Structures are given as C-alpha cells and as structure tokens.
C-alpha cells in the first residue's frame, strides 16, 4: 500500500499509514522507510524527502543500497541534495 501511494505522490496518505502502524504497535522498519524515501526521490520531492529523512534518522533509519543509488542519481541532476548528505552521514554513525 505504501509503495502504491508513493508511486502516485500521495505522501499525506503515507504519513497517515505510518501513524496507524505506530498506533498499532507495528513500527515501520528500514524497508518501509526506504520505500518512502525512494518515492520522494522518484517524484522529485527533494525538500520533503530531506525533512522526512531527518525525522527517520532520529528513529534509527539508514539508507539501503537501492536508496543510496537513487540519491546519487538525483544528486547528479540536483546538486542541492548533496547539502543534506553530511548531516545524514553523521547521524547514521551514532
């Protein structure tokens, strides 16, 4: 469901599903977070993705190989993505 909403750019619905998951003691894992980040990247919603990712890093999120590759591909086209990488890297090392 989350992947489908992400593909359609329906991120408010995704956030609602995340809240329901947490309310039902089913916290999202890295796979869930990576699908959402990939959705933001594919929809070219860089600033929203950056905000979401900062929040998720605080919960222990880390990029998988697919998300990292997407981030690199987007950074080639939009250098503003590079601004958030040092911060995410330092948070992932904690």
CSV table of N, CA and C in Angstrom, one decimal:
chain,number,residue,atom,x,y,z
A,1,UNK,N,0.8,-1.2,0.0
A,1,UNK,CA,0.0,0.0,0.0
A,1,UNK,C,0.9,1.3,0.0
A,2,UNK,N,1.9,1.3,0.9
A,2,UNK,CA,2.7,2.4,1.0
A,2,UNK,C,3.4,2.7,-0.4
A,3,UNK,N,3.9,1.6,-1.0
A,3,UNK,CA,4.6,1.8,-2.3
A,3,UNK,C,3.6,2.4,-3.3
A,4,UNK,N,2.4,1.9,-3.4
A,4,UNK,CA,1.4,2.4,-4.3
A,4,UNK,C,1.2,3.9,-4.1
A,5,UNK,N,1.0,4.3,-2.8
A,5,UNK,CA,0.7,5.7,-2.5
A,5,UNK,C,2.0,6.6,-2.9
A,6,UNK,N,3.1,6.0,-2.7
A,6,UNK,CA,4.4,6.8,-3.0
A,6,UNK,C,4.5,7.0,-4.5
A,7,UNK,N,4.2,5.9,-5.3
A,7,UNK,CA,4.3,6.0,-6.7
A,7,UNK,C,3.3,7.0,-7.3
A,8,UNK,N,2.2,7.2,-6.6
A,8,UNK,CA,1.2,8.2,-7.0
A,8,UNK,C,1.5,9.6,-6.4
A,9,UNK,N,2.5,9.7,-5.6
A,9,UNK,CA,2.8,11.0,-4.9
A,9,UNK,C,1.9,11.4,-3.8
A,10,UNK,N,1.2,10.4,-3.2
A,10,UNK,CA,0.2,10.7,-2.2
A,10,UNK,C,0.9,10.5,-0.8
A,11,UNK,N,1.7,11.4,-0.5
A,11,UNK,CA,2.5,11.3,0.7
A,11,UNK,C,1.8,11.6,2.0
A,12,UNK,N,0.7,12.4,2.0
A,12,UNK,CA,-0.1,12.6,3.2
A,12,UNK,C,-0.7,11.3,3.6
A,13,UNK,N,-1.2,10.5,2.6
A,13,UNK,CA,-1.7,9.2,2.9
A,13,UNK,C,-0.7,8.2,3.5
A,14,UNK,N,0.5,8.3,3.0
A,14,UNK,CA,1.6,7.5,3.5
A,14,UNK,C,1.9,7.9,5.0
A,15,UNK,N,1.9,9.2,5.3
A,15,UNK,CA,2.1,9.6,6.7
A,15,UNK,C,1.0,9.1,7.6
A,16,UNK,N,-0.2,9.1,7.0
A,16,UNK,CA,-1.3,8.5,7.8
A,16,UNK,C,-1.1,7.0,8.1
A,17,UNK,N,-0.7,6.3,7.1
A,17,UNK,CA,-0.4,4.9,7.3
A,17,UNK,C,0.7,4.6,8.4
A,18,UNK,N,1.7,5.5,8.3
A,18,UNK,CA,2.8,5.3,9.3
A,18,UNK,C,2.3,5.6,10.7
A,19,UNK,N,1.4,6.6,10.8
A,19,UNK,CA,0.9,6.9,12.2
A,19,UNK,C,0.0,5.7,12.6
A,20,UNK,N,-0.8,5.1,11.7
A,20,UNK,CA,-1.6,3.9,12.1
A,20,UNK,C,-0.7,2.7,12.5
A,21,UNK,N,0.4,2.5,11.7
A,21,UNK,CA,1.3,1.5,12.1
A,21,UNK,C,1.8,1.6,13.5
A,22,UNK,N,2.3,2.8,13.8
A,22,UNK,CA,2.9,3.1,15.1
A,22,UNK,C,1.8,3.0,16.2
A,23,UNK,N,0.6,3.5,15.9
A,23,UNK,CA,-0.5,3.4,16.9
A,23,UNK,C,-0.9,1.9,17.2
A,24,UNK,N,-0.6,1.0,16.2
A,24,UNK,CA,-1.0,-0.4,16.4
A,24,UNK,C,0.2,-1.3,16.7
A,25,UNK,N,1.3,-0.6,17.3
A,25,UNK,CA,2.5,-1.3,17.7
A,25,UNK,C,3.1,-2.1,16.6
A,26,UNK,N,3.1,-1.5,15.4
A,26,UNK,CA,3.8,-2.1,14.3
A,26,UNK,C,4.7,-1.0,13.7
A,27,UNK,N,5.8,-0.7,14.3
A,27,UNK,CA,6.6,0.4,13.9
A,27,UNK,C,7.2,0.1,12.5
A,28,UNK,N,7.3,1.1,11.6
A,28,UNK,CA,8.0,0.9,10.3
A,28,UNK,C,9.4,0.5,10.5
A,29,UNK,N,9.9,-0.2,9.6
A,29,UNK,CA,11.3,-0.6,9.6
A,29,UNK,C,12.1,0.0,8.5
A,30,UNK,N,13.4,-0.3,8.3
A,30,UNK,CA,14.2,0.3,7.3
A,30,UNK,C,13.6,0.1,5.9
A,31,UNK,N,13.0,-1.1,5.7
A,31,UNK,CA,12.4,-1.4,4.3
A,31,UNK,C,11.3,-0.4,4.0
A,32,UNK,N,10.5,-0.2,5.0
A,32,UNK,CA,9.4,0.8,4.8
A,32,UNK,C,9.9,2.2,4.6
A,33,UNK,N,10.8,2.6,5.4
A,33,UNK,CA,11.4,4.0,5.2
A,33,UNK,C,12.1,4.1,3.9
A,34,UNK,N,12.8,3.1,3.4
A,34,UNK,CA,13.5,3.2,2.1
A,34,UNK,C,12.5,3.3,1.0
A,35,UNK,N,11.3,2.6,1.1
A,35,UNK,CA,10.3,2.7,0.0
A,35,UNK,C,9.8,4.1,0.0
A,36,UNK,N,9.6,4.7,1.1
A,36,UNK,CA,9.1,6.1,1.2
A,36,UNK,C,10.1,7.1,0.6
A,37,UNK,N,11.3,7.0,1.0
A,37,UNK,CA,12.4,7.9,0.5
A,37,UNK,C,12.5,7.7,-1.0
A,38,UNK,N,12.5,6.5,-1.4
A,38,UNK,CA,12.5,6.3,-2.9
A,38,UNK,C,11.4,6.9,-3.6
A,39,UNK,N,10.2,6.9,-3.0
A,39,UNK,CA,9.0,7.6,-3.6
A,39,UNK,C,9.2,9.1,-3.7
A,40,UNK,N,9.8,9.7,-2.6
A,40,UNK,CA,10.1,11.1,-2.6
A,40,UNK,C,11.1,11.4,-3.8
A,41,UNK,N,12.1,10.6,-3.9
A,41,UNK,CA,13.1,10.8,-4.9
A,41,UNK,C,12.5,10.7,-6.3
A,42,UNK,N,11.7,9.6,-6.5
A,42,UNK,CA,11.2,9.4,-7.8
A,42,UNK,C,10.2,10.5,-8.2
A,43,UNK,N,9.5,11.1,-7.2
A,43,UNK,CA,8.6,12.2,-7.5
A,43,UNK,C,9.3,13.6,-7.5
A,44,UNK,N,10.6,13.6,-7.3
A,44,UNK,CA,11.4,14.8,-7.3
A,44,UNK,C,11.0,15.7,-6.2
A,45,UNK,N,10.6,15.2,-5.0
A,45,UNK,CA,10.2,16.0,-3.8
A,45,UNK,C,11.4,16.0,-2.9
A,46,UNK,N,12.4,16.7,-3.2
A,46,UNK,CA,13.7,16.7,-2.5
A,46,UNK,C,13.6,17.3,-1.1
A,47,UNK,N,13.0,18.4,-1.0
A,47,UNK,CA,12.9,19.1,0.3
A,47,UNK,C,12.0,18.3,1.3
A,48,UNK,N,10.9,17.7,0.8
A,48,UNK,CA,10.1,16.9,1.6
A,48,UNK,C,10.8,15.6,2.0
A,49,UNK,N,11.6,15.1,1.1
A,49,UNK,CA,12.4,13.9,1.4
A,49,UNK,C,13.4,14.2,2.5
A,50,UNK,N,14.1,15.3,2.4
A,50,UNK,CA,15.1,15.7,3.3
A,50,UNK,C,14.5,15.8,4.7
A,51,UNK,N,13.3,16.5,4.8
A,51,UNK,CA,12.7,16.6,6.1
A,51,UNK,C,12.3,15.3,6.7
A,52,UNK,N,11.7,14.5,5.9
A,52,UNK,CA,11.2,13.1,6.3
A,52,UNK,C,12.4,12.3,6.7
A,53,UNK,N,13.5,12.3,6.0
A,53,UNK,CA,14.7,11.5,6.3
A,53,UNK,C,15.3,12.0,7.6
A,54,UNK,N,15.4,13.3,7.9
A,54,UNK,CA,15.9,13.7,9.1
A,54,UNK,C,15.1,13.2,10.3
A,55,UNK,N,13.8,13.2,10.2
A,55,UNK,CA,13.0,12.6,11.2
A,55,UNK,C,13.2,11.1,11.4
A,56,UNK,N,13.4,10.4,10.3
A,56,UNK,CA,13.5,9.0,10.3
A,56,UNK,C,14.9,8.6,10.8
A,57,UNK,N,15.9,9.4,10.5
A,57,UNK,CA,17.3,9.1,11.0
A,57,UNK,C,17.3,9.1,12.6
A,58,UNK,N,16.5,10.0,13.1
A,58,UNK,CA,16.3,10.0,14.6
A,58,UNK,C,15.7,8.8,15.1
A,59,UNK,N,15.1,8.0,14.3
A,59,UNK,CA,14.5,6.7,14.7
A,59,UNK,C,15.3,5.5,14.3
A,60,UNK,N,16.5,5.8,13.8
A,60,UNK,CA,17.4,4.7,13.5
A,60,UNK,C,17.4,4.3,12.1
A,61,UNK,N,16.8,5.0,11.2
A,61,UNK,CA,16.8,4.7,9.8
A,61,UNK,C,18.2,4.8,9.1
A,62,UNK,N,18.4,4.0,8.2
A,62,UNK,CA,19.6,4.1,7.4
A,62,UNK,C,19.3,3.7,5.9
A,63,UNK,N,19.9,4.3,5.0
A,63,UNK,CA,19.7,4.0,3.6
A,63,UNK,C,20.1,2.6,3.2
A,64,UNK,N,19.4,2.0,2.3
A,64,UNK,CA,19.9,0.7,1.7
A,64,UNK,C,20.5,1.0,0.4
A,65,UNK,N,21.1,0.0,-0.3
A,65,UNK,CA,21.8,0.2,-1.5
A,65,UNK,C,21.0,0.9,-2.6
A,66,UNK,N,19.7,0.4,-2.7
A,66,UNK,CA,18.9,1.0,-3.8
A,66,UNK,C,18.6,2.5,-3.5
A,67,UNK,N,18.3,2.8,-2.3
A,67,UNK,CA,18.0,4.2,-2.0
A,67,UNK,C,19.3,5.1,-2.1
A,68,UNK,N,20.4,4.5,-1.8
A,68,UNK,CA,21.7,5.3,-2.0
A,68,UNK,C,21.9,5.5,-3.4
A,69,UNK,N,21.7,4.5,-4.3
A,69,UNK,CA,21.9,4.7,-5.7
A,69,UNK,C,20.9,5.7,-6.3
A,70,UNK,N,19.7,5.7,-5.8
A,70,UNK,CA,18.7,6.7,-6.3
A,70,UNK,C,19.1,8.1,-5.8
A,71,UNK,N,19.6,8.2,-4.6
A,71,UNK,CA,20.1,9.5,-4.1
A,71,UNK,C,21.3,10.0,-5.0
A,72,UNK,N,22.2,9.2,-5.3
A,72,UNK,CA,23.3,9.5,-6.2
A,72,UNK,C,22.8,10.0,-7.5
A,73,UNK,N,21.9,9.3,-8.1
A,73,UNK,CA,21.3,9.6,-9.4
A,73,UNK,C,20.6,11.0,-9.4
A,74,UNK,N,19.9,11.2,-8.3
A,74,UNK,CA,19.2,12.5,-8.2
A,74,UNK,C,20.2,13.6,-8.0
A,75,UNK,N,21.2,13.4,-7.2
A,75,UNK,CA,22.3,14.4,-6.9
A,75,UNK,C,23.0,14.8,-8.2
A,76,UNK,N,23.1,13.9,-9.1
A,76,UNK,CA,23.7,14.3,-10.4
A,76,UNK,C,22.9,15.4,-11.1
A,77,UNK,N,21.6,15.3,-10.9
A,77,UNK,CA,20.7,16.2,-11.6
A,77,UNK,C,20.4,17.5,-10.7
A,78,UNK,N,20.4,17.3,-9.4
A,78,UNK,CA,20.0,18.3,-8.5
A,78,UNK,C,21.1,18.4,-7.4
A,79,UNK,N,22.0,19.3,-7.5
A,79,UNK,CA,23.2,19.3,-6.5
A,79,UNK,C,22.7,19.7,-5.1
A,80,UNK,N,21.5,20.3,-4.9
A,80,UNK,CA,21.1,20.6,-3.6
A,80,UNK,C,20.9,19.4,-2.7
A,81,UNK,N,20.8,18.2,-3.3
A,81,UNK,CA,20.7,17.0,-2.5
A,81,UNK,C,22.0,16.8,-1.7
A,82,UNK,N,23.1,17.2,-2.3
A,82,UNK,CA,24.4,17.0,-1.7
A,82,UNK,C,24.5,17.7,-0.3
A,83,UNK,N,23.7,18.8,-0.1
A,83,UNK,CA,23.8,19.5,1.1
A,83,UNK,C,23.4,18.7,2.3
A,84,UNK,N,22.5,17.8,2.1
A,84,UNK,CA,22.0,17.0,3.3
A,84,UNK,C,22.8,15.8,3.6
A,85,UNK,N,23.7,15.4,2.7
A,85,UNK,CA,24.4,14.1,2.9
A,85,UNK,C,25.3,14.1,4.2
A,86,UNK,N,26.1,15.2,4.4
A,86,UNK,CA,27.0,15.1,5.6
A,86,UNK,C,26.2,15.0,6.9
A,87,UNK,N,25.0,15.7,7.0
A,87,UNK,CA,24.2,15.6,8.2
A,87,UNK,C,23.7,14.2,8.4
A,88,UNK,N,23.2,13.6,7.3
A,88,UNK,CA,22.6,12.2,7.4
A,88,UNK,C,23.7,11.2,7.7
A,89,UNK,N,24.9,11.4,7.2
A,89,UNK,CA,26.0,10.5,7.4
A,89,UNK,C,26.4,10.6,8.9
A,90,UNK,N,26.5,11.8,9.5
A,90,UNK,CA,26.9,11.9,10.9
A,90,UNK,C,25.9,11.3,11.8
A,91,UNK,N,24.6,11.4,11.4
A,91,UNK,CA,23.5,10.8,12.3
A,91,UNK,C,23.6,9.3,12.2
A,92,UNK,N,23.9,8.8,11.0
A,92,UNK,CA,23.9,7.3,10.9
A,92,UNK,C,25.1,6.7,11.6
A,93,UNK,N,26.1,7.5,11.9
A,93,UNK,CA,27.3,6.9,12.6
A,93,UNK,C,27.0,6.8,14.1
A,94,UNK,N,26.0,7.5,14.6
A,94,UNK,CA,25.8,7.4,16.1
A,94,UNK,C,25.3,6.1,16.6
